[in-house]
C-alpha cells in the first residue's frame, strides 16, 4: 500500500498528528507504514541505515506522545526515544528532529542570501 492511498483500519479512531518541535507535519493514518516512511514522504529527513530497528541510526527524541513497534527494536532506548524505522504513533506525537532549513522544500530563500536592492 502506498502512502498516496492511505486508509485507516478503524474509521472511528482519530488518526495521530505527528509534529516536529511543535509544528504539525503529517496526519498518520496507516498502521502498516512506519513512521520513518511517512516522514520521508513528507520530505522530513531522518538519518537511517538498517530500517528494521537493529542499528539505532534513526533514534529520535520524543517530546510528547507514544509509539508502538512493529517488531521490538534491538537497540537500547531511553523512555523519551523512538526508532521511526520500525514504529508508528499511538497518539499525537511531537518529535525533536533537527532539520536543515536551507534544504527544506518549503524554503524559498534564506535571509542571509537575500541582497539589498541597488
mmCIF file of N, CA and C in Angstrom:
data_model
loop_
_atom_site.group_PDB
_atom_site.id
_atom_site.type_symbol
_atom_site.label_atom_id
_atom_site.label_comp_id
_atom_site.label_asym_id
_atom_site.label_seq_id
_atom_site.Cartn_x
_atom_site.Cartn_y
_atom_site.Cartn_z
ATOM 1 N N UNK A 1 0.849 -1.171 0.000
ATOM 2 C CA UNK A 1 0.000 0.000 0.000
ATOM 3 C C UNK A 1 0.891 1.230 0.000
ATOM 4 N N UNK A 2 0.652 2.135 -0.916
ATOM 5 C CA UNK A 2 1.478 3.332 -0.991
ATOM 6 C C UNK A 2 0.951 4.393 -0.049
ATOM 7 N N UNK A 3 1.797 5.362 0.227
ATOM 8 C CA UNK A 3 1.394 6.457 1.103
ATOM 9 C C UNK A 3 0.349 7.354 0.440
ATOM 10 N N UNK A 4 0.220 7.262 -0.870
ATOM 11 C CA UNK A 4 -0.763 8.079 -1.560
ATOM 12 C C UNK A 4 -2.182 7.573 -1.338
ATOM 13 N N UNK A 5 -2.329 6.304 -0.996
ATOM 14 C CA UNK A 5 -3.654 5.726 -0.810
ATOM 15 C C UNK A 5 -3.834 5.227 0.614
ATOM 16 N N UNK A 6 -3.491 6.068 1.570
ATOM 17 C CA UNK A 6 -3.587 5.662 2.966
ATOM 18 C C UNK A 6 -5.036 5.512 3.405
ATOM 19 N N UNK A 7 -5.307 4.452 4.108
ATOM 20 C CA UNK A 7 -6.607 4.272 4.746
ATOM 21 C C UNK A 7 -6.360 3.833 6.165
ATOM 22 N N UNK A 8 -7.190 4.255 7.058
ATOM 23 C CA UNK A 8 -7.026 3.892 8.455
ATOM 24 C C UNK A 8 -7.981 2.751 8.752
ATOM 25 N N UNK A 9 -7.492 1.679 9.363
ATOM 26 C CA UNK A 9 -8.284 0.465 9.562
ATOM 27 C C UNK A 9 -9.517 0.689 10.427
ATOM 28 N N UNK A 10 -9.438 1.539 11.421
ATOM 29 C CA UNK A 10 -10.576 1.806 12.287
ATOM 30 C C UNK A 10 -11.079 3.216 11.992
ATOM 31 N N UNK A 11 -12.182 3.365 11.256
ATOM 32 C CA UNK A 11 -12.648 4.699 10.864
ATOM 33 C C UNK A 11 -13.106 5.556 12.040
ATOM 34 N N UNK A 12 -13.295 4.973 13.218
ATOM 35 C CA UNK A 12 -13.771 5.736 14.365
ATOM 36 C C UNK A 12 -12.637 6.199 15.269
ATOM 37 N N UNK A 13 -11.431 5.716 15.017
ATOM 38 C CA UNK A 13 -10.272 6.126 15.804
ATOM 39 C C UNK A 13 -9.616 7.328 15.132
ATOM 40 N N UNK A 14 -9.321 8.343 15.923
ATOM 41 C CA UNK A 14 -8.703 9.557 15.395
ATOM 42 C C UNK A 14 -7.261 9.272 14.983
ATOM 43 N N UNK A 15 -6.902 9.648 13.770
ATOM 44 C CA UNK A 15 -5.539 9.445 13.281
ATOM 45 C C UNK A 15 -4.593 10.413 13.994
ATOM 46 N N UNK A 16 -3.442 9.922 14.476
ATOM 47 C CA UNK A 16 -2.498 10.783 15.195
ATOM 48 C C UNK A 16 -1.869 11.854 14.303
ATOM 49 N N UNK A 17 -1.651 13.012 14.888
ATOM 50 C CA UNK A 17 -0.926 14.098 14.226
ATOM 51 C C UNK A 17 0.523 13.994 14.667
ATOM 52 N N UNK A 18 1.439 13.985 13.703
ATOM 53 C CA UNK A 18 2.863 13.946 14.011
ATOM 54 C C UNK A 18 3.425 15.343 13.792
ATOM 55 N N UNK A 19 4.112 15.857 14.818
ATOM 56 C CA UNK A 19 4.708 17.188 14.765
ATOM 57 C C UNK A 19 6.206 17.085 14.944
ATOM 58 N N UNK A 20 6.907 18.104 14.454
ATOM 59 C CA UNK A 20 8.341 18.236 14.678
ATOM 60 C C UNK A 20 8.542 19.543 15.427
ATOM 61 N N UNK A 21 8.965 19.424 16.679
ATOM 62 C CA UNK A 21 9.168 20.578 17.560
ATOM 63 C C UNK A 21 7.935 21.470 17.609
ATOM 64 N N UNK A 22 6.776 20.848 17.745
ATOM 65 C CA UNK A 22 5.528 21.578 17.886
ATOM 66 C C UNK A 22 4.846 21.963 16.589
ATOM 67 N N UNK A 23 5.504 21.785 15.456
ATOM 68 C CA UNK A 23 4.933 22.139 14.151
ATOM 69 C C UNK A 23 4.340 20.887 13.495
ATOM 70 N N UNK A 24 3.007 20.820 13.323
ATOM 71 C CA UNK A 24 2.411 19.626 12.690
ATOM 72 C C UNK A 24 2.956 19.418 11.275
ATOM 73 N N UNK A 25 3.351 18.182 10.967
ATOM 74 C CA UNK A 25 3.899 17.882 9.640
ATOM 75 C C UNK A 25 3.114 16.816 8.890
ATOM 76 N N UNK A 26 2.383 15.954 9.607
ATOM 77 C CA UNK A 26 1.601 14.942 8.899
ATOM 78 C C UNK A 26 0.525 14.346 9.792
ATOM 79 N N UNK A 27 -0.477 13.821 9.140
ATOM 80 C CA UNK A 27 -1.546 13.075 9.788
ATOM 81 C C UNK A 27 -1.262 11.608 9.504
ATOM 82 N N UNK A 28 -0.931 10.854 10.542
ATOM 83 C CA UNK A 28 -0.539 9.455 10.356
ATOM 84 C C UNK A 28 -1.789 8.596 10.365
ATOM 85 N N UNK A 29 -2.174 8.097 9.200
ATOM 86 C CA UNK A 29 -3.419 7.339 9.120
ATOM 87 C C UNK A 29 -3.268 5.982 8.443
ATOM 88 N N UNK A 30 -2.150 5.315 8.715
ATOM 89 C CA UNK A 30 -1.983 3.968 8.177
ATOM 90 C C UNK A 30 -1.146 3.153 9.143
ATOM 91 N N UNK A 31 -1.711 2.076 9.695
ATOM 92 C CA UNK A 31 -0.958 1.297 10.679
ATOM 93 C C UNK A 31 -0.011 0.271 10.054
ATOM 94 N N UNK A 32 0.098 0.230 8.741
ATOM 95 C CA UNK A 32 1.033 -0.687 8.095
ATOM 96 C C UNK A 32 2.322 0.018 7.665
ATOM 97 N N UNK A 33 2.375 1.325 7.740
ATOM 98 C CA UNK A 33 3.517 2.118 7.334
ATOM 99 C C UNK A 33 4.324 2.504 8.560
ATOM 100 N N UNK A 34 5.636 2.579 8.416
ATOM 101 C CA UNK A 34 6.451 3.029 9.548
ATOM 102 C C UNK A 34 6.434 4.549 9.623
ATOM 103 N N UNK A 35 6.749 5.039 10.791
ATOM 104 C CA UNK A 35 6.847 6.473 10.992
ATOM 105 C C UNK A 35 7.922 7.057 10.083
ATOM 106 N N UNK A 36 9.024 6.350 9.904
ATOM 107 C CA UNK A 36 10.102 6.819 9.034
ATOM 108 C C UNK A 36 9.612 7.003 7.598
ATOM 109 N N UNK A 37 8.873 6.036 7.069
ATOM 110 C CA UNK A 37 8.361 6.140 5.698
ATOM 111 C C UNK A 37 7.414 7.327 5.551
ATOM 112 N N UNK A 38 6.569 7.550 6.544
ATOM 113 C CA UNK A 38 5.631 8.670 6.494
ATOM 114 C C UNK A 38 6.376 10.006 6.547
ATOM 115 N N UNK A 39 7.402 10.098 7.389
ATOM 116 C CA UNK A 39 8.200 11.328 7.467
ATOM 117 C C UNK A 39 8.939 11.577 6.160
ATOM 118 N N UNK A 40 9.511 10.533 5.586
ATOM 119 C CA UNK A 40 10.213 10.677 4.312
ATOM 120 C C UNK A 40 9.271 11.119 3.199
ATOM 121 N N UNK A 41 8.063 10.605 3.201
ATOM 122 C CA UNK A 41 7.078 11.004 2.194
ATOM 123 C C UNK A 41 6.799 12.501 2.270
ATOM 124 N N UNK A 42 6.849 13.048 3.474
ATOM 125 C CA UNK A 42 6.615 14.481 3.685
ATOM 126 C C UNK A 42 7.908 15.285 3.604
ATOM 127 N N UNK A 43 8.983 14.663 3.112
ATOM 128 C CA UNK A 43 10.286 15.307 2.914
ATOM 129 C C UNK A 43 10.951 15.735 4.221
ATOM 130 N N UNK A 44 10.636 15.041 5.315
ATOM 131 C CA UNK A 44 11.298 15.268 6.595
ATOM 132 C C UNK A 44 12.457 14.278 6.649
ATOM 133 N N UNK A 45 13.671 14.780 6.680
ATOM 134 C CA UNK A 45 14.851 13.917 6.631
ATOM 135 C C UNK A 45 15.188 13.392 8.022
ATOM 136 N N UNK A 46 15.290 12.084 8.107
ATOM 137 C CA UNK A 46 15.726 11.391 9.326
ATOM 138 C C UNK A 46 16.829 10.438 8.892
ATOM 139 N N UNK A 47 18.001 10.578 9.494
ATOM 140 C CA UNK A 47 19.092 9.674 9.143
ATOM 141 C C UNK A 47 18.697 8.253 9.511
ATOM 142 N N UNK A 48 18.936 7.313 8.608
ATOM 143 C CA UNK A 48 18.611 5.911 8.877
ATOM 144 C C UNK A 48 19.590 5.011 8.144
ATOM 145 N N UNK A 49 19.694 3.798 8.614
ATOM 146 C CA UNK A 49 20.586 2.805 7.997
ATOM 147 C C UNK A 49 19.821 1.520 7.703
ATOM 148 N N UNK A 50 19.539 0.734 8.743
ATOM 149 C CA UNK A 50 19.006 -0.618 8.548
ATOM 150 C C UNK A 50 17.509 -0.650 8.228
ATOM 151 N N UNK A 51 16.752 0.326 8.721
ATOM 152 C CA UNK A 51 15.310 0.439 8.513
ATOM 153 C C UNK A 51 14.530 -0.719 9.161
ATOM 154 N N UNK A 52 15.152 -1.379 10.147
ATOM 155 C CA UNK A 52 14.499 -2.508 10.816
ATOM 156 C C UNK A 52 14.646 -2.511 12.329
ATOM 157 N N UNK A 53 15.208 -1.471 12.921
ATOM 158 C CA UNK A 53 15.349 -1.408 14.369
ATOM 159 C C UNK A 53 16.580 -2.094 14.919
ATOM 160 N N UNK A 54 17.569 -2.386 14.049
ATOM 161 C CA UNK A 54 18.766 -3.082 14.500
ATOM 162 C C UNK A 54 19.909 -2.132 14.872
ATOM 163 N N UNK A 55 20.078 -1.054 14.100
ATOM 164 C CA UNK A 55 21.290 -0.239 14.248
ATOM 165 C C UNK A 55 21.130 0.975 15.158
ATOM 166 N N UNK A 56 19.935 1.530 15.250
ATOM 167 C CA UNK A 56 19.719 2.706 16.088
ATOM 168 C C UNK A 56 20.069 4.023 15.423
ATOM 169 N N UNK A 57 20.411 4.009 14.148
ATOM 170 C CA UNK A 57 20.810 5.237 13.453
ATOM 171 C C UNK A 57 19.699 6.283 13.423
ATOM 172 N N UNK A 58 18.459 5.862 13.395
ATOM 173 C CA UNK A 58 17.336 6.799 13.307
ATOM 174 C C UNK A 58 16.780 7.192 14.677
ATOM 175 N N UNK A 59 17.479 6.836 15.743
ATOM 176 C CA UNK A 59 16.999 7.133 17.101
ATOM 177 C C UNK A 59 16.606 8.600 17.198
ATOM 178 N N UNK A 60 15.370 8.848 17.651
ATOM 179 C CA UNK A 60 14.792 10.185 17.681
ATOM 180 C C UNK A 60 14.180 10.460 19.044
ATOM 181 N N UNK A 61 14.358 11.685 19.524
ATOM 182 C CA UNK A 61 13.798 12.082 20.813
ATOM 183 C C UNK A 61 12.309 12.375 20.652
ATOM 184 N N UNK A 62 11.509 11.810 21.557
ATOM 185 C CA UNK A 62 10.066 12.036 21.577
ATOM 186 C C UNK A 62 9.780 13.101 22.632
ATOM 187 N N UNK A 63 9.234 14.242 22.198
ATOM 188 C CA UNK A 63 8.901 15.319 23.121
ATOM 189 C C UNK A 63 7.577 15.049 23.826
ATOM 190 N N UNK A 64 6.639 14.444 23.093
ATOM 191 C CA UNK A 64 5.361 14.032 23.696
ATOM 192 C C UNK A 64 4.719 12.977 22.808
ATOM 193 N N UNK A 65 3.871 12.149 23.412
ATOM 194 C CA UNK A 65 3.187 11.093 22.688
ATOM 195 C C UNK A 65 3.843 9.741 22.910
ATOM 196 N N UNK A 66 3.297 8.730 22.221
ATOM 197 C CA UNK A 66 3.813 7.373 22.363
ATOM 198 C C UNK A 66 3.741 6.645 21.030
ATOM 199 N N UNK A 67 4.530 5.575 20.932
ATOM 200 C CA UNK A 67 4.601 4.785 19.701
ATOM 201 C C UNK A 67 4.429 3.308 20.019
ATOM 202 N N UNK A 68 4.110 2.537 18.983
ATOM 203 C CA UNK A 68 4.054 1.079 19.047
ATOM 204 C C UNK A 68 5.025 0.550 18.006
ATOM 205 N N UNK A 69 5.738 -0.498 18.356
ATOM 206 C CA UNK A 69 6.722 -1.081 17.440
ATOM 207 C C UNK A 69 6.125 -2.269 16.700
ATOM 208 N N UNK A 70 6.410 -2.344 15.388
ATOM 209 C CA UNK A 70 6.007 -3.498 14.580
ATOM 210 C C UNK A 70 6.739 -4.736 15.083
ATOM 211 N N UNK A 71 8.032 -4.572 15.311
ATOM 212 C CA UNK A 71 8.869 -5.610 15.912
ATOM 213 C C UNK A 71 9.700 -4.929 16.987
ATOM 214 N N UNK A 72 9.987 -5.617 18.082
ATOM 215 C CA UNK A 72 10.770 -4.982 19.149
ATOM 216 C C UNK A 72 12.161 -4.582 18.648
ATOM 217 N N UNK A 73 12.570 -3.325 18.904
ATOM 218 C CA UNK A 73 13.904 -2.902 18.457
ATOM 219 C C UNK A 73 14.996 -3.616 19.245
ATOM 220 N N UNK A 74 16.137 -3.817 18.611
ATOM 221 C CA UNK A 74 17.267 -4.458 19.263
ATOM 222 C C UNK A 74 18.215 -3.438 19.898
ATOM 223 N N UNK A 75 17.881 -2.177 19.771
ATOM 224 C CA UNK A 75 18.696 -1.086 20.293
ATOM 225 C C UNK A 75 18.120 -0.635 21.633
ATOM 226 N N UNK A 76 18.989 -0.345 22.583
ATOM 227 C CA UNK A 76 18.540 0.176 23.874
ATOM 228 C C UNK A 76 18.050 1.611 23.678
ATOM 229 N N UNK A 77 16.844 1.882 24.180
ATOM 230 C CA UNK A 77 16.246 3.208 24.042
ATOM 231 C C UNK A 77 15.919 3.781 25.406
ATOM 232 N N UNK A 78 16.040 5.092 25.510
ATOM 233 C CA UNK A 78 15.568 5.785 26.700
ATOM 234 C C UNK A 78 14.051 5.891 26.593
ATOM 235 N N UNK A 79 13.414 6.254 27.693
ATOM 236 C CA UNK A 79 11.954 6.354 27.712
ATOM 237 C C UNK A 79 11.433 7.399 26.717
ATOM 238 N N UNK A 80 12.252 8.428 26.451
ATOM 239 C CA UNK A 80 11.824 9.509 25.563
ATOM 240 C C UNK A 80 12.437 9.397 24.162
ATOM 241 N N UNK A 81 12.739 8.187 23.716
ATOM 242 C CA UNK A 81 13.302 7.968 22.388
ATOM 243 C C UNK A 81 12.489 6.930 21.623
ATOM 244 N N UNK A 82 12.566 7.015 20.297
ATOM 245 C CA UNK A 82 11.914 6.006 19.452
ATOM 246 C C UNK A 82 12.790 5.745 18.236
ATOM 247 N N UNK A 83 12.495 4.649 17.562
ATOM 248 C CA UNK A 83 13.131 4.321 16.290
ATOM 249 C C UNK A 83 12.053 4.418 15.212
ATOM 250 N N UNK A 84 11.998 5.538 14.476
ATOM 251 C CA UNK A 84 10.961 5.718 13.459
ATOM 252 C C UNK A 84 10.921 4.632 12.395
ATOM 253 N N UNK A 85 12.033 3.914 12.191
ATOM 254 C CA UNK A 85 12.091 2.897 11.136
ATOM 255 C C UNK A 85 11.207 1.693 11.423
ATOM 256 N N UNK A 86 10.810 1.494 12.673
ATOM 257 C CA UNK A 86 10.041 0.282 12.981
ATOM 258 C C UNK A 86 8.880 0.557 13.942
ATOM 259 N N UNK A 87 8.385 1.790 13.952
ATOM 260 C CA UNK A 87 7.268 2.102 14.841
ATOM 261 C C UNK A 87 6.224 2.941 14.128
ATOM 262 N N UNK A 88 5.118 3.123 14.825
ATOM 263 C CA UNK A 88 4.041 4.019 14.366
ATOM 264 C C UNK A 88 3.482 4.705 15.612
ATOM 265 N N UNK A 89 2.927 5.891 15.441
ATOM 266 C CA UNK A 89 2.400 6.610 16.610
ATOM 267 C C UNK A 89 1.111 5.994 17.138
ATOM 268 N N UNK A 90 0.993 5.958 18.471
ATOM 269 C CA UNK A 90 -0.243 5.541 19.134
ATOM 270 C C UNK A 90 -1.159 6.729 19.388
ATOM 271 N N UNK A 91 -0.545 7.889 19.493
ATOM 272 C CA UNK A 91 -1.259 9.113 19.834
ATOM 273 C C UNK A 91 -0.589 10.251 19.080
ATOM 274 N N UNK A 92 -1.098 11.462 19.260
ATOM 275 C CA UNK A 92 -0.398 12.607 18.690
ATOM 276 C C UNK A 92 1.040 12.547 19.175
ATOM 277 N N UNK A 93 1.973 12.868 18.291
ATOM 278 C CA UNK A 93 3.385 12.659 18.561
ATOM 279 C C UNK A 93 4.163 13.909 18.182
ATOM 280 N N UNK A 94 5.023 14.372 19.088
ATOM 281 C CA UNK A 94 5.895 15.508 18.808
ATOM 282 C C UNK A 94 7.326 15.023 18.910
ATOM 283 N N UNK A 95 8.088 15.176 17.826
ATOM 284 C CA UNK A 95 9.458 14.678 17.744
ATOM 285 C C UNK A 95 10.456 15.830 17.696
ATOM 286 N N UNK A 96 11.654 15.603 18.203
ATOM 287 C CA UNK A 96 12.738 16.587 18.136
ATOM 288 C C UNK A 96 13.675 16.170 17.011
ATOM 289 N N UNK A 97 13.332 16.539 15.796
ATOM 290 C CA UNK A 97 14.162 16.217 14.630
ATOM 291 C C UNK A 97 14.817 17.506 14.179
ATOM 292 N N UNK A 98 16.143 17.470 14.074
ATOM 293 C CA UNK A 98 16.866 18.646 13.600
ATOM 294 C C UNK A 98 16.726 18.704 12.084
ATOM 295 N N UNK A 99 16.224 19.806 11.600
ATOM 296 C CA UNK A 99 16.058 19.995 10.164
ATOM 297 C C UNK A 99 16.978 21.103 9.688
ATOM 298 N N UNK A 100 17.631 20.892 8.559
ATOM 299 C CA UNK A 100 18.419 21.931 7.924
ATOM 300 C C UNK A 100 17.453 22.752 7.093
ATOM 301 N N UNK A 101 17.125 23.940 7.576
ATOM 302 C CA UNK A 101 16.099 24.757 6.922
ATOM 303 C C UNK A 101 16.478 25.104 5.483
ATOM 304 N N UNK A 102 17.772 25.156 5.174
ATOM 305 C CA UNK A 102 18.180 25.538 3.826
ATOM 306 C C UNK A 102 17.835 24.474 2.787
ATOM 307 N N UNK A 103 17.600 23.231 3.217
ATOM 308 C CA UNK A 103 17.286 22.172 2.258
ATOM 309 C C UNK A 103 15.817 21.776 2.280
ATOM 310 N N UNK A 104 15.021 22.381 3.160
ATOM 311 C CA UNK A 104 13.607 22.025 3.224
ATOM 312 C C UNK A 104 12.894 22.561 1.989
ATOM 313 N N UNK A 105 12.033 21.755 1.350
ATOM 314 C CA UNK A 105 11.395 22.159 0.096
ATOM 315 C C UNK A 105 10.506 23.396 0.221
ATOM 316 N N UNK A 106 10.057 23.744 1.411
ATOM 317 C CA UNK A 106 9.191 24.906 1.586
ATOM 318 C C UNK A 106 9.938 26.215 1.676
ATOM 319 N N UNK A 107 11.274 26.179 1.737
ATOM 320 C CA UNK A 107 12.065 27.404 1.885
ATOM 321 C C UNK A 107 12.313 28.009 0.518
ATOM 322 N N UNK A 108 11.937 29.280 0.371
ATOM 323 C CA UNK A 108 12.139 29.980 -0.896
ATOM 324 C C UNK A 108 13.544 30.562 -0.942
ATOM 325 N N UNK A 109 13.951 31.238 0.135
ATOM 326 C CA UNK A 109 15.291 31.821 0.203
ATOM 327 C C UNK A 109 15.656 32.037 1.660
ATOM 328 N N UNK A 110 16.916 31.922 1.947
ATOM 329 C CA UNK A 110 17.381 32.218 3.289
ATOM 330 C C UNK A 110 17.649 33.712 3.393
ATOM 331 N N UNK A 111 17.367 34.279 4.548
ATOM 332 C CA UNK A 111 17.562 35.713 4.745
ATOM 333 C C UNK A 111 19.007 36.117 4.469
ATOM 334 N N UNK A 112 19.968 35.265 4.780
ATOM 335 C CA UNK A 112 21.378 35.598 4.566
ATOM 336 C C UNK A 112 21.740 35.662 3.085
ATOM 337 N N UNK A 113 20.904 35.110 2.228
ATOM 338 C CA UNK A 113 21.195 35.103 0.799
ATOM 339 C C UNK A 113 20.429 36.188 0.036
ATOM 340 N N UNK A 114 19.572 36.916 0.723
ATOM 341 C CA UNK A 114 18.806 37.980 0.067
ATOM 342 C C UNK A 114 19.644 39.250 0.079
ATOM 343 N N UNK A 115 19.803 39.862 -1.069
ATOM 344 C CA UNK A 115 20.611 41.076 -1.179
ATOM 345 C C UNK A 115 19.707 42.298 -1.198
ATOM 346 N N UNK A 116 20.224 43.380 -0.640
ATOM 347 C CA UNK A 116 19.507 44.650 -0.654
ATOM 348 C C UNK A 116 19.410 45.147 -2.101
ATOM 349 N N UNK A 117 18.276 45.769 -2.472
ATOM 350 C CA UNK A 117 18.168 46.308 -3.835
ATOM 351 C C UNK A 117 19.170 47.445 -4.040
ATOM 352 N N UNK A 118 19.683 47.544 -5.236
ATOM 353 C CA UNK A 118 20.691 48.563 -5.553
ATOM 354 C C UNK A 118 20.078 49.940 -5.721
#
